[in-house]
C-alpha positions as YAML, in Angstrom:
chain: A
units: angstrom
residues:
- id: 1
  name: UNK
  ca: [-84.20, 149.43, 32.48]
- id: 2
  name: UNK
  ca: [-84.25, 149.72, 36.21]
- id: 3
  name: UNK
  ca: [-80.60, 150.28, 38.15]
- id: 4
  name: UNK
  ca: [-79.73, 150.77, 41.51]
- id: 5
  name: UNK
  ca: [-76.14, 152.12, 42.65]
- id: 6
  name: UNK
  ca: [-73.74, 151.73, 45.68]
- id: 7
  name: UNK
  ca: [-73.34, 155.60, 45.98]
- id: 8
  name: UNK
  ca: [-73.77, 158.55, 43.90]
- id: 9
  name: UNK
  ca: [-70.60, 157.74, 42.28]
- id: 10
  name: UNK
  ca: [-71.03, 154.82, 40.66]
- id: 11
  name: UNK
  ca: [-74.75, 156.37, 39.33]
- id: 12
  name: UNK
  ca: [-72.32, 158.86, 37.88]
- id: 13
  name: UNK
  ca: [-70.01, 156.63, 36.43]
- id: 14
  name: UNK
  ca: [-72.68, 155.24, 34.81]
- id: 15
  name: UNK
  ca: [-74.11, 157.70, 32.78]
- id: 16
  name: UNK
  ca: [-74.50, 161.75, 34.46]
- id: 17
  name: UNK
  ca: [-78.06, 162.82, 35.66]
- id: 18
  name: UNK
  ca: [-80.88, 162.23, 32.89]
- id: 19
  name: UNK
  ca: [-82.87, 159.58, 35.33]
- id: 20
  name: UNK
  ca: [-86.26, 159.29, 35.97]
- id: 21
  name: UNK
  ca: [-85.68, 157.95, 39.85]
- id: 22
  name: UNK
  ca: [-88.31, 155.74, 42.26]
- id: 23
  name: UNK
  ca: [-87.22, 157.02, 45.25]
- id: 24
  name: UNK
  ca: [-88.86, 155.95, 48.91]
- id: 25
  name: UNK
  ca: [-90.90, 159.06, 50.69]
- id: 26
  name: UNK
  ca: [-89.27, 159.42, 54.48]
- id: 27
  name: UNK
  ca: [-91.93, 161.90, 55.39]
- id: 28
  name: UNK
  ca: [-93.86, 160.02, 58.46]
- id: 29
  name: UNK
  ca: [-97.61, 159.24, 57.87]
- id: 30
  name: UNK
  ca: [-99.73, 162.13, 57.89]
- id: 31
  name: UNK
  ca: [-97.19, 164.57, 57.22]
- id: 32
  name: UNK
  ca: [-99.44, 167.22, 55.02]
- id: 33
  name: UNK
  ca: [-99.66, 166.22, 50.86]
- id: 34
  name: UNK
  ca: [-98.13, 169.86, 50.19]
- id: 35
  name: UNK
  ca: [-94.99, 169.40, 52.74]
- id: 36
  name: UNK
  ca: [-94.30, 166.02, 50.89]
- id: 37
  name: UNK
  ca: [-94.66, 166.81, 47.28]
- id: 38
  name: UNK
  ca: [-92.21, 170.41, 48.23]
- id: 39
  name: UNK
  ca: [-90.18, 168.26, 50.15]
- id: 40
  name: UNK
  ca: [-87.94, 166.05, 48.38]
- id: 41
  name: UNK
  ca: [-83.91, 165.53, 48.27]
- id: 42
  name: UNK
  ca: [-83.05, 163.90, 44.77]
- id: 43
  name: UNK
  ca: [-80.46, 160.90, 44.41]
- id: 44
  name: UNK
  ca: [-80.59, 158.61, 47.05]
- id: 45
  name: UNK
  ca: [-78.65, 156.10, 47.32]
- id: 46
  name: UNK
  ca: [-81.14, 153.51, 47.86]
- id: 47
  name: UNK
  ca: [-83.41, 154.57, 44.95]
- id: 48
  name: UNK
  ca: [-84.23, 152.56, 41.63]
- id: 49
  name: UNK
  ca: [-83.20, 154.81, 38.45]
- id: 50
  name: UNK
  ca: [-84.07, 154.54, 34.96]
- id: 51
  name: UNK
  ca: [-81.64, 155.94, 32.83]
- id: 52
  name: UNK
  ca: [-82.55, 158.36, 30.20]
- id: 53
  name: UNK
  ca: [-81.79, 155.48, 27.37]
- id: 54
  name: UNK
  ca: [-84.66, 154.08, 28.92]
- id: 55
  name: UNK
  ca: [-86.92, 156.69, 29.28]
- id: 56
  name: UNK
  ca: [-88.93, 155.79, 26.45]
- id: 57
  name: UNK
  ca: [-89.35, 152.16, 27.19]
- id: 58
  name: UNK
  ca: [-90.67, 152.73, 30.78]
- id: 59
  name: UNK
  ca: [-93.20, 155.58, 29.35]
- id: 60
  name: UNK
  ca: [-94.58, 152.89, 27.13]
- id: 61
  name: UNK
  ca: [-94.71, 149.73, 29.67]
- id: 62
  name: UNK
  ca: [-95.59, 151.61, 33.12]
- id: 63
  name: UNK
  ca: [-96.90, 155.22, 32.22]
- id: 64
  name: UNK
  ca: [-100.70, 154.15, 32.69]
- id: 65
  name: UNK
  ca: [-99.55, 152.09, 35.35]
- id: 66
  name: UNK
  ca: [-97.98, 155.06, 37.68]
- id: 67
  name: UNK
  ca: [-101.45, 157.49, 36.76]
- id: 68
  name: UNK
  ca: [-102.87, 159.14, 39.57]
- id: 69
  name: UNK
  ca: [-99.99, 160.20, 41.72]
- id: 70
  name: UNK
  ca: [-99.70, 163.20, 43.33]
- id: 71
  name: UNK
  ca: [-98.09, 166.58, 41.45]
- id: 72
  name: UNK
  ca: [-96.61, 169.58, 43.27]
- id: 73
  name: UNK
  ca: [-99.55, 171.73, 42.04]
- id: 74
  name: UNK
  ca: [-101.51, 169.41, 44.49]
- id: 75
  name: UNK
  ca: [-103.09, 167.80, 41.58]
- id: 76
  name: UNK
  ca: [-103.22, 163.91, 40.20]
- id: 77
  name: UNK
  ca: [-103.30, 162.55, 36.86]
- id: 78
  name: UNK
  ca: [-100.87, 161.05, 34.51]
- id: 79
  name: UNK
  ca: [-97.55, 161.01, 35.36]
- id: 80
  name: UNK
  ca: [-95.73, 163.59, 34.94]
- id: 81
  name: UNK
  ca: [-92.08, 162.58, 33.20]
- id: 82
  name: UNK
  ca: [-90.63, 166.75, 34.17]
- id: 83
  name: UNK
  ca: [-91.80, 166.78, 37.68]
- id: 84
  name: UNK
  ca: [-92.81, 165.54, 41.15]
- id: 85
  name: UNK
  ca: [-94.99, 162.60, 41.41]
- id: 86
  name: UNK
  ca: [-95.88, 160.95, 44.73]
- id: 87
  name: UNK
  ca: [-97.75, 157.57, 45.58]
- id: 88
  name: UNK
  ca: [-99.36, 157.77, 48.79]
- id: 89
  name: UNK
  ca: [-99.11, 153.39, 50.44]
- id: 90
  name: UNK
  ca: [-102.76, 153.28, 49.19]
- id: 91
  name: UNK
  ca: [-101.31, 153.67, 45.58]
- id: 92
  name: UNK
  ca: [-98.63, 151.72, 46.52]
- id: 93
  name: UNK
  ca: [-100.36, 148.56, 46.55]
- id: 94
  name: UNK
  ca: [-102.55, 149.15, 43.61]
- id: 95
  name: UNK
  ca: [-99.74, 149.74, 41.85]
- id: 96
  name: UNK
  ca: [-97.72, 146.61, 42.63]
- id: 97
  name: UNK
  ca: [-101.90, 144.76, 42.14]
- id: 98
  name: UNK
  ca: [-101.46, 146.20, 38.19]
- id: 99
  name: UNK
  ca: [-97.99, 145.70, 38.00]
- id: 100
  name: UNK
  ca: [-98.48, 141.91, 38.88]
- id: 101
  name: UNK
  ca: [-101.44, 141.62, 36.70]
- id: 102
  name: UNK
  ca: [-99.86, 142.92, 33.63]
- id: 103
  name: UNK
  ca: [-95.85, 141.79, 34.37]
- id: 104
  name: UNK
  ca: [-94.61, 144.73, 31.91]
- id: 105
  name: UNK
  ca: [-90.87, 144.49, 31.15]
- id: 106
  name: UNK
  ca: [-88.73, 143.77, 33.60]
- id: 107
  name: UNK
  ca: [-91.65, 143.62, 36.36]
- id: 108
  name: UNK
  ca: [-89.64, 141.49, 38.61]
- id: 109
  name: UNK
  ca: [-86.89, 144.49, 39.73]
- id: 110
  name: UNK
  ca: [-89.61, 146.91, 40.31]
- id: 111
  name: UNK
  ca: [-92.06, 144.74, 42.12]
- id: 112
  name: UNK
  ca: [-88.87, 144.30, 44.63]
- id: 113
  name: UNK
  ca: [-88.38, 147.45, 45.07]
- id: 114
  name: UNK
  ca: [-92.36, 148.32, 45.88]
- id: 115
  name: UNK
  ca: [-92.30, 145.84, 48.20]
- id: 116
  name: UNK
  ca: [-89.39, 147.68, 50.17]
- id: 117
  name: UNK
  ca: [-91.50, 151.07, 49.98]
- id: 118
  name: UNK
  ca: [-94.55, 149.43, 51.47]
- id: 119
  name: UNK
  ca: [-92.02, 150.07, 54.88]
- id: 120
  name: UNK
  ca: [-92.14, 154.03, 54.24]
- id: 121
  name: UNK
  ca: [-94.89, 156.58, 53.43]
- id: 122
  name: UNK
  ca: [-95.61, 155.66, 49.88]
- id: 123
  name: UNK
  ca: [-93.14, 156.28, 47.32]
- id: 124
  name: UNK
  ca: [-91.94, 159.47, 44.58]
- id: 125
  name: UNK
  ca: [-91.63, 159.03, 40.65]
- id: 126
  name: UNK
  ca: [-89.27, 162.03, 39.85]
- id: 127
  name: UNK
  ca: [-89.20, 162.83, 36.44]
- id: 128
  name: UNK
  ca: [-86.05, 163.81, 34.59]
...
């Protein structure tokens, strides 16, 4: 379910561009909530994807899970699988807390790849 890639190529060669994609905020801490969430440059190369085959899966194991993120209207809530969803460090760690709690599929990949974020400003869900 969860797939990283050498370059923008090889994402490519995998499969086009219907991915939901974890990507790492760069934005230094206390850069505004509005600048981040208008902010963001899509497929990066050191993001985790979920392909689109897969879309439906990861709703079902992690969408309660990733609630309460950040939207681009400045609100939170559930996650939102058509937009812009950041996770400030503070959500960070509660996520990886619930993700270790309830080890939904493939847990393992993703709690390495929160564990990397924990070095930048939180983290992005973009949805498809």
């Amino acid at each position: 379910m969860f797939y990283r890639f050498r370059d923008q190529d090889e994402r490519q060669a995998f499969g086009g561009g219907d991915f939901y994609e974890l990507q790492f905020c760069r934005h230094p801490a206390g850069t505004p909530v509005r600048q981040i969430v208008n902010r963001v440059a899509y497929w990066r190369d050191d993001s985790l994807y979920v392909p689109g085959d897969d879309t439906a899966l990861f709703d079902r194991e992690y969408g309660g899970i990733f609630a309460g993120g950040t939207h681009q209207n400045l609100q939170t809530g559930p996650w939102d699988a058509y937009g812009i969803n950041y996770y400030n460090p503070a959500l960070t760690e509660k996520i990886v807390a619930e993700v270790l709690e309830k080890k939904p599929a493939e847990h393992e990949t993703l709690l390495e790849w929160l564990r990397e974020a924990r070095k930048y400003n939180g983290f992005y869900l973009l949805g498809v």
